[in-house]
Amino acid sequence: DLQRTLENSRACAAARPTRVREGVLWVWGESSPDAALESALVELNLPEELADPEMEGLASCSDWAHRDIPYGWEVAMENVTDPAHVAVSHHNIVSNRYEDPCPIEIKWVRKPTNKGGFKYEVKSHRNRPLKKVEEDSMTTMDFKPPSQMHIRTAYPNGTSLTLLINFVPIKPGWSRLVGSTMIVTNKKGEKPPGFAIYSAPLPRWLLHLLAPAFLHQDQVFLHFQQSILQREMLKTGNDWMKSYWMPCEADKGTVTLRRWLDKNDGIAWHPACPTDLAALPNKQLLFDTYKSHTEQCTTCKSALKRIAFIQASFKYSAIILASAGLSAMSWPMLGGGALLGLGAGVTGKLKGMFYEVPFHHQDNN
């Protein structure tokens, strides 16, 4: 009977409280008898604009996306607490590495606490004339424990754009990024500038396909950084304070995050988890998009099948039409075959992006 089954020592599955908000499934971290009550008393870590009735119709999130990334939670959060890396790492997408590096001022909005995280305002003192979108804009970086960072840029016309970033630890040296962008328009319907491609009304699969163009720009840095740091700590016994040298004000967020981790003990991995963070033997494996995303995403798997079918149709149609054109010495048929071949090439490039999106900084100039 049921009671006998429940009393069996092998019956160890447990139900955890869940909620669905803004297209995301939120799961409470444990299943004690009071879990349902405790979870109901906790507000979800969502921007206040999404819960404000006055912002209805003005604030909205783009499609959420997920991806496994080859660096751990600590390094992932370090990266998004560091405003200075954007100018160099994300050249030709949201910055220019030749013009944008500059002194950065950090001003606390919410000082660090164990449960509340911290929030700070970022002010860049440009060494060049400000672009129109930069004039009077304000950026804040808001760490919400245990796994969120909200990076918000507000503009004078009342619009704003917020990157909603969640890093979930999945194993030592790896984490899962679950992210979206929140757009706040003003009452005139004007949208904020910046990251337009990721908030555009594009098919979901195409937004997923374009994401590595941004993420892969600092993927190699971060993967090797965690390996070098662990090797240094094992070799010398130095902790992060002695292994890193962070003398600039722009480093304040990273230093604060590391101190927050020291106070809160970081991630308690199961003793059976391998903790070796040695870098992958082949750097190209870092750009694998099939295992990190496509095979886990029903939208992208379906799109890959359709594109593979379209590519094959273009390819074989091009061969047939070109062959017929050669036999008949027909220029229109040969031209049609060439166009179909071009279509096969374009769809082949798209198909390849579901498997791999390489990036090399020396080619991005």
Tab-separated table of C-alpha atoms in Angstrom:
chain	number	residue	atom	x	y	z
A	1	ASP	CA	0.000	0.000	0.000
A	2	LEU	CA	1.002	3.671	-0.254
A	3	GLN	CA	2.009	4.107	3.391
A	4	ARG	CA	4.263	1.072	3.255
A	5	THR	CA	5.876	2.363	0.064
A	6	LEU	CA	6.469	5.789	1.597
A	7	GLU	CA	8.148	4.235	4.634
A	8	ASN	CA	10.584	2.293	2.476
A	9	SER	CA	14.135	3.646	2.898
A	10	ARG	CA	14.564	3.715	-0.892
A	11	ALA	CA	11.633	6.134	-1.329
A	12	CYS	CA	13.774	9.267	-1.291
A	13	ALA	CA	12.203	11.492	-3.956
A	14	ALA	CA	10.999	14.786	-2.501
A	15	ALA	CA	8.662	17.475	-3.807
A	16	ARG	CA	9.977	21.042	-3.780
A	17	PRO	CA	7.849	24.203	-3.961
A	18	THR	CA	7.858	25.835	-7.390
A	19	ARG	CA	6.559	28.995	-9.037
A	20	VAL	CA	6.389	30.127	-12.664
A	21	ARG	CA	6.996	33.829	-13.288
A	22	GLU	CA	8.040	35.684	-16.437
A	23	GLY	CA	8.466	32.414	-18.312
A	24	VAL	CA	10.891	30.936	-15.755
A	25	LEU	CA	10.382	27.948	-13.432
A	26	TRP	CA	11.639	28.890	-9.944
A	27	VAL	CA	12.393	25.971	-7.601
A	28	TRP	CA	12.859	26.255	-3.835
A	29	GLY	CA	16.203	24.872	-2.667
A	30	GLU	CA	14.972	22.248	-0.186
A	31	SER	CA	11.951	20.143	0.739
A	32	SER	CA	11.507	20.359	4.506
A	33	PRO	CA	7.981	20.297	6.024
A	34	ASP	CA	8.027	24.130	6.182
A	35	ALA	CA	9.417	24.593	2.660
A	36	ALA	CA	6.078	25.625	1.125
A	37	LEU	CA	5.476	28.307	3.777
A	38	GLU	CA	9.063	29.578	3.719
A	39	SER	CA	9.107	29.803	-0.078
A	40	ALA	CA	5.794	31.698	-0.129
A	41	LEU	CA	7.300	34.366	2.159
A	42	VAL	CA	10.249	35.036	-0.174
A	43	GLU	CA	9.986	37.430	-3.102
A	44	LEU	CA	11.453	36.248	-6.384
A	45	ASN	CA	14.578	38.023	-7.586
A	46	LEU	CA	12.861	39.877	-10.407
A	47	PRO	CA	13.206	43.578	-11.291
A	48	GLU	CA	10.685	45.732	-9.471
A	49	GLU	CA	9.373	47.087	-12.786
A	50	LEU	CA	7.849	43.682	-13.596
A	51	ALA	CA	5.738	43.749	-10.415
A	52	ASP	CA	4.733	47.430	-10.639
A	53	PRO	CA	1.128	47.843	-11.951
A	54	GLU	CA	2.038	51.290	-13.303
A	55	MET	CA	4.697	49.705	-15.535
A	56	GLU	CA	2.282	47.240	-17.148
A	57	GLY	CA	2.721	47.446	-20.912
A	58	LEU	CA	5.993	49.374	-20.515
A	59	ALA	CA	8.270	46.719	-18.991
A	60	SER	CA	8.782	43.381	-20.726
A	61	CYS	CA	11.351	40.581	-20.971
A	62	SER	CA	12.705	39.026	-24.124
A	63	ASP	CA	12.729	35.240	-24.487
A	64	TRP	CA	14.814	33.572	-21.795
A	65	ALA	CA	17.731	31.496	-23.019
A	66	HIS	CA	19.991	28.957	-21.328
A	67	ARG	CA	23.473	27.713	-22.126
A	68	ASP	CA	26.151	25.669	-20.356
A	69	ILE	CA	29.415	27.586	-20.130
A	70	PRO	CA	32.918	26.169	-19.442
A	71	TYR	CA	33.738	28.211	-16.362
A	72	GLY	CA	32.480	28.038	-12.805
A	73	TRP	CA	30.031	30.168	-10.869
A	74	GLU	CA	32.767	32.149	-9.119
A	75	VAL	CA	34.511	33.162	-12.352
A	76	ALA	CA	31.203	33.821	-14.114
A	77	MET	CA	30.064	36.195	-11.351
A	78	GLU	CA	33.500	37.836	-11.231
A	79	ASN	CA	33.181	38.614	-14.906
A	80	VAL	CA	29.833	40.381	-14.613
A	81	THR	CA	30.930	42.382	-11.558
A	82	ASP	CA	33.807	43.820	-13.594
A	83	PRO	CA	32.621	46.746	-15.761
A	84	ALA	CA	36.107	47.336	-17.193
A	85	HIS	CA	36.228	44.076	-19.171
A	86	VAL	CA	33.437	45.122	-21.544
A	87	ALA	CA	35.506	47.703	-23.424
A	88	VAL	CA	38.178	45.127	-24.312
A	89	SER	CA	36.396	41.770	-24.474
A	90	HIS	CA	33.263	42.810	-26.353
A	91	HIS	CA	34.889	44.813	-29.128
A	92	ASN	CA	32.706	45.449	-32.216
A	93	ILE	CA	29.493	44.370	-30.477
A	94	VAL	CA	28.929	46.806	-27.594
A	95	SER	CA	32.313	48.539	-27.371
A	96	ASN	CA	35.494	49.644	-29.124
A	97	ARG	CA	38.708	48.410	-27.510
A	98	TYR	CA	40.747	51.221	-29.075
A	99	GLU	CA	38.554	54.098	-27.830
A	100	ASP	CA	36.496	52.936	-24.852
A	101	PRO	CA	38.966	51.825	-22.122
A	102	CYS	CA	38.989	54.573	-19.497
A	103	PRO	CA	38.988	55.219	-15.734
A	104	ILE	CA	35.851	53.919	-14.014
A	105	GLU	CA	34.266	55.274	-10.848
A	106	ILE	CA	32.267	52.979	-8.541
A	107	LYS	CA	29.671	54.437	-6.178
A	108	TRP	CA	27.731	52.264	-3.721
A	109	VAL	CA	23.946	52.209	-4.029
A	110	ARG	CA	23.503	49.298	-1.588
A	111	LYS	CA	26.459	48.249	0.541
A	112	PRO	CA	27.287	44.526	0.852
A	113	THR	CA	25.298	42.256	3.181
A	114	ASN	CA	25.195	38.463	3.379
A	115	LYS	CA	21.579	38.110	2.229
A	116	GLY	CA	21.145	41.341	0.302
A	117	GLY	CA	24.227	41.170	-1.909
A	118	PHE	CA	25.287	44.603	-3.146
A	119	LYS	CA	24.588	47.214	-5.790
A	120	TYR	CA	26.756	49.947	-7.250
A	121	GLU	CA	26.646	52.669	-9.873
A	122	VAL	CA	29.241	52.668	-12.639
A	123	LYS	CA	30.502	55.913	-14.146
A	124	SER	CA	32.978	55.803	-17.037
A	125	HIS	CA	35.234	58.834	-17.496
A	126	ARG	CA	35.676	58.668	-21.259
A	127	ASN	CA	38.795	59.954	-22.973
A	128	ARG	CA	36.769	60.739	-26.083
A	129	PRO	CA	33.631	62.774	-26.854
A	130	LEU	CA	30.525	61.048	-25.515
A	131	LYS	CA	28.196	59.355	-27.949
A	132	LYS	CA	24.610	60.565	-27.878
A	133	VAL	CA	23.368	57.367	-26.165
A	134	GLU	CA	25.992	57.796	-23.425
A	135	GLU	CA	25.019	61.328	-22.441
A	136	ASP	CA	23.329	61.363	-19.004
A	137	SER	CA	22.823	57.586	-19.012
A	138	MET	CA	23.363	55.709	-15.738
A	139	THR	CA	24.461	52.076	-15.292
A	140	THR	CA	24.001	50.052	-12.100
A	141	MET	CA	25.188	46.535	-11.295
A	142	ASP	CA	23.056	44.676	-8.746
A	143	PHE	CA	24.248	41.338	-7.289
A	144	LYS	CA	21.317	39.396	-5.847
A	145	PRO	CA	22.453	36.277	-3.966
A	146	PRO	CA	22.911	33.528	-4.637
A	147	SER	CA	23.133	33.587	-8.418
A	148	GLN	CA	21.850	36.777	-10.065
A	149	MET	CA	23.232	39.964	-11.523
A	150	HIS	CA	20.999	42.706	-12.928
A	151	ILE	CA	22.917	45.199	-15.089
A	152	ARG	CA	20.674	48.183	-15.786
A	153	THR	CA	21.320	51.178	-18.007
A	154	ALA	CA	18.772	53.987	-17.665
A	155	TYR	CA	18.426	56.822	-20.171
A	156	PRO	CA	17.183	60.413	-19.767
A	157	ASN	CA	14.039	59.753	-21.844
A	158	GLY	CA	12.715	57.345	-19.193
A	159	THR	CA	13.695	54.125	-20.982
A	160	SER	CA	16.043	51.472	-19.656
A	161	LEU	CA	17.609	48.164	-20.598
A	162	THR	CA	18.458	45.523	-17.994
A	163	LEU	CA	20.465	42.355	-18.518
A	164	LEU	CA	18.945	39.665	-16.288
A	165	ILE	CA	21.747	37.193	-15.655
A	166	ASN	CA	21.470	33.970	-13.636
A	167	PHE	CA	24.483	31.694	-13.218
A	168	VAL	CA	23.595	28.265	-11.820
A	169	PRO	CA	26.484	26.007	-10.713
A	170	ILE	CA	26.199	22.585	-12.377
A	171	LYS	CA	29.608	21.069	-11.574
A	172	PRO	CA	33.058	22.390	-10.608
A	173	GLY	CA	34.338	24.554	-13.439
A	174	TRP	CA	30.985	24.719	-15.257
A	175	SER	CA	27.817	26.769	-14.834
A	176	ARG	CA	24.531	27.289	-16.634
A	177	LEU	CA	23.618	30.749	-17.834
A	178	VAL	CA	19.893	31.530	-17.790
A	179	GLY	CA	19.367	35.038	-19.083
A	180	SER	CA	17.085	37.587	-20.656
A	181	THR	CA	16.900	41.311	-21.325
A	182	MET	CA	14.239	43.539	-19.810
A	183	ILE	CA	13.185	46.513	-21.900
A	184	VAL	CA	11.383	49.487	-20.374
A	185	THR	CA	9.847	51.836	-22.910
A	186	ASN	CA	8.541	55.317	-22.124
A	187	LYS	CA	4.959	56.480	-22.604
A	188	LYS	CA	5.809	57.646	-26.140
A	189	GLY	CA	6.741	54.064	-27.040
A	190	GLU	CA	10.449	54.854	-27.395
A	191	LYS	CA	12.847	51.971	-26.732
A	192	PRO	CA	16.292	52.148	-25.131
A	193	PRO	CA	19.354	51.829	-27.381
A	194	GLY	CA	21.891	49.032	-26.991
A	195	PHE	CA	21.682	45.237	-27.357
A	196	ALA	CA	19.007	45.869	-29.978
A	197	ILE	CA	19.622	42.564	-31.752
A	198	TYR	CA	18.912	40.554	-28.583
A	199	SER	CA	15.654	42.371	-27.868
A	200	ALA	CA	14.471	42.464	-31.492
A	201	PRO	CA	11.344	40.483	-32.488
A	202	LEU	CA	13.395	37.692	-34.114
A	203	PRO	CA	12.578	33.969	-34.081
A	204	ARG	CA	13.609	32.387	-30.810
A	205	TRP	CA	16.027	29.973	-32.480
A	206	LEU	CA	17.817	32.860	-34.226
A	207	LEU	CA	18.252	34.769	-30.950
A	208	HIS	CA	19.768	31.612	-29.449
A	209	LEU	CA	22.005	31.185	-32.484
A	210	LEU	CA	23.355	34.747	-32.200
A	211	ALA	CA	24.090	34.617	-28.446
A	212	PRO	CA	27.559	32.988	-28.780
A	213	ALA	CA	28.736	35.960	-30.858
A	214	PHE	CA	28.732	37.856	-27.544
A	215	LEU	CA	29.421	35.079	-25.029
A	216	HIS	CA	32.362	33.543	-26.863
A	217	GLN	CA	34.258	36.821	-26.841
A	218	ASP	CA	35.488	36.229	-23.285
A	219	GLN	CA	34.966	32.472	-23.017
A	220	VAL	CA	38.627	31.524	-23.531
A	221	PHE	CA	39.844	34.148	-21.031
A	222	LEU	CA	37.529	32.924	-18.300
A	223	HIS	CA	38.029	29.192	-18.851
A	224	PHE	CA	41.804	29.508	-18.613
A	225	GLN	CA	41.623	32.066	-15.791
A	226	GLN	CA	39.969	29.581	-13.425
A	227	SER	CA	42.518	26.918	-14.332
A	228	ILE	CA	45.479	29.260	-13.768
A	229	LEU	CA	44.060	30.476	-10.431
A	230	GLN	CA	43.559	26.932	-9.109
A	231	ARG	CA	47.021	25.864	-10.266
A	232	GLU	CA	48.567	28.915	-8.549
A	233	MET	CA	46.677	28.223	-5.310
A	234	LEU	CA	47.707	24.531	-5.282
A	235	LYS	CA	51.317	25.387	-6.082
A	236	THR	CA	51.872	28.269	-3.653
A	237	GLY	CA	48.986	28.038	-1.172
A	238	ASN	CA	48.095	31.652	-1.989
A	239	ASP	CA	44.438	32.645	-1.840
A	240	TRP	CA	42.768	34.976	-4.344
A	241	MET	CA	43.985	38.091	-2.520
A	242	LYS	CA	47.602	37.120	-3.092
A	243	SER	CA	47.058	35.573	-6.538
A	244	TYR	CA	45.214	38.617	-7.944
A	245	TRP	CA	46.489	42.178	-8.104
A	246	MET	CA	43.489	44.511	-8.379
A	247	PRO	CA	44.571	48.084	-7.710
A	248	CYS	CA	41.882	49.967	-9.675
A	249	GLU	CA	38.534	51.311	-8.548
A	250	ALA	CA	36.946	49.313	-11.389
A	251	ASP	CA	37.991	46.166	-9.460
A	252	LYS	CA	35.864	47.093	-6.442
A	253	GLY	CA	32.931	44.903	-7.519
A	254	THR	CA	35.141	41.841	-8.044
A	255	VAL	CA	36.909	42.308	-4.708
A	256	THR	CA	33.551	42.713	-2.950
A	257	LEU	CA	32.203	39.534	-4.564
A	258	ARG	CA	35.256	37.526	-3.452
A	259	ARG	CA	34.940	38.858	0.101
A	260	TRP	CA	31.224	38.014	0.062
A	261	LEU	CA	32.170	34.468	-0.984
A	262	ASP	CA	34.733	34.199	1.827
A	263	LYS	CA	32.037	35.129	4.365
A	264	ASN	CA	29.410	32.795	2.930
A	265	ASP	CA	31.601	29.762	2.145
A	266	GLY	CA	30.856	29.548	-1.568
A	267	ILE	CA	29.546	26.329	-3.102
A	268	ALA	CA	29.517	23.103	-1.048
A	269	TRP	CA	30.120	20.429	-3.687
A	270	HIS	CA	29.466	16.770	-2.935
A	271	PRO	CA	32.704	14.978	-1.923
A	272	ALA	CA	32.366	12.734	-4.999
A	273	CYS	CA	32.572	15.714	-7.391
A	274	PRO	CA	35.919	16.004	-9.208
A	275	THR	CA	37.373	19.422	-8.423
A	276	ASP	CA	40.200	19.531	-10.967
A	277	LEU	CA	39.766	22.693	-13.064
A	278	ALA	CA	42.438	21.856	-15.649
A	279	ALA	CA	41.788	23.585	-18.975
A	280	LEU	CA	40.339	21.555	-21.846
A	281	PRO	CA	43.109	20.067	-24.015
A	282	ASN	CA	41.713	21.583	-27.218
A	283	LYS	CA	40.675	25.242	-27.168
A	284	GLN	CA	38.180	24.642	-29.996
A	285	LEU	CA	36.054	22.568	-27.590
A	286	LEU	CA	35.191	25.838	-25.823
A	287	PHE	CA	33.235	26.944	-28.882
A	288	ASP	CA	31.039	23.820	-29.058
A	289	THR	CA	27.469	25.120	-29.226
A	290	TYR	CA	25.786	21.755	-29.821
A	291	LYS	CA	26.568	20.198	-26.439
A	292	SER	CA	26.371	23.476	-24.538
A	293	HIS	CA	22.954	24.429	-25.910
A	294	THR	CA	21.466	22.919	-29.085
A	295	GLU	CA	20.952	19.352	-27.856
A	296	GLN	CA	19.180	20.673	-24.720
A	297	CYS	CA	16.926	23.165	-26.537
A	298	THR	CA	13.811	21.853	-28.271
A	299	THR	CA	13.466	25.097	-30.265
A	300	CYS	CA	16.999	24.875	-31.669
A	301	LYS	CA	16.849	21.122	-32.327
A	302	SER	CA	13.700	21.631	-34.354
A	303	ALA	CA	15.221	24.596	-36.247
A	304	LEU	CA	18.373	22.552	-36.983
A	305	LYS	CA	16.289	19.797	-38.595
A	306	ARG	CA	14.431	22.317	-40.765
A	307	ILE	CA	17.606	24.104	-41.857
A	308	ALA	CA	19.364	20.807	-42.624
A	309	PHE	CA	16.403	19.816	-44.812
A	310	ILE	CA	16.392	23.204	-46.607
A	311	GLN	CA	20.159	23.010	-47.167
A	312	ALA	CA	19.901	19.525	-48.653
A	313	SER	CA	17.034	20.683	-50.914
A	314	PHE	CA	19.081	23.660	-52.127
A	315	LYS	CA	22.164	21.519	-52.663
A	316	TYR	CA	20.599	18.735	-54.697
A	317	SER	CA	18.355	21.119	-56.627
A	318	ALA	CA	21.447	23.169	-57.531
A	319	ILE	CA	23.264	20.059	-58.794
A	320	ILE	CA	20.278	18.930	-60.867
A	321	LEU	CA	19.624	22.392	-62.346
A	322	ALA	CA	23.288	23.074	-63.088
A	323	SER	CA	23.669	19.669	-64.766
A	324	ALA	CA	20.597	20.298	-66.893
A	325	GLY	CA	21.905	23.768	-67.773
A	326	LEU	CA	25.245	22.346	-68.923
A	327	SER	CA	23.498	19.745	-71.076
A	328	ALA	CA	21.191	22.313	-72.634
A	329	MET	CA	23.775	25.123	-72.610
A	330	SER	CA	21.127	27.272	-70.895
A	331	TRP	CA	22.456	30.332	-69.071
A	332	PRO	CA	19.204	30.899	-67.130
A	333	MET	CA	19.352	27.313	-65.803
A	334	LEU	CA	23.030	27.694	-64.904
A	335	GLY	CA	22.240	30.989	-63.152
A	336	GLY	CA	19.422	29.334	-61.248
A	337	GLY	CA	21.749	26.533	-60.215
A	338	ALA	CA	24.294	29.073	-58.967
A	339	LEU	CA	21.638	30.850	-56.873
A	340	LEU	CA	20.506	27.554	-55.385
A	341	GLY	CA	24.131	26.740	-54.623
A	342	LEU	CA	24.482	30.086	-52.865
A	343	GLY	CA	21.376	29.256	-50.810
A	344	ALA	CA	22.950	25.907	-49.888
A	345	GLY	CA	26.094	27.724	-48.754
A	346	VAL	CA	24.198	30.218	-46.586
A	347	THR	CA	22.032	27.554	-44.942
A	348	GLY	CA	25.164	25.433	-44.455
A	349	LYS	CA	26.757	28.308	-42.510
A	350	LEU	CA	23.618	28.587	-40.362
A	351	LYS	CA	23.592	24.844	-39.797
A	352	GLY	CA	27.229	24.954	-38.680
A	353	MET	CA	26.450	27.589	-36.021
A	354	PHE	CA	24.244	25.059	-34.218
A	355	TYR	CA	27.398	22.988	-33.698
A	356	GLU	CA	30.233	25.485	-33.299
A	357	VAL	CA	30.822	29.244	-33.231
A	358	PRO	CA	34.584	29.885	-33.087
A	359	PHE	CA	35.952	33.251	-32.023
A	360	HIS	CA	39.475	34.662	-32.193
A	361	HIS	CA	40.276	38.147	-30.929
A	362	GLN	CA	43.089	38.628	-33.432
A	363	ASP	CA	40.528	38.364	-36.249
A	364	ASN	CA	38.141	40.847	-34.620
A	365	ASN	CA	39.819	44.180	-35.355
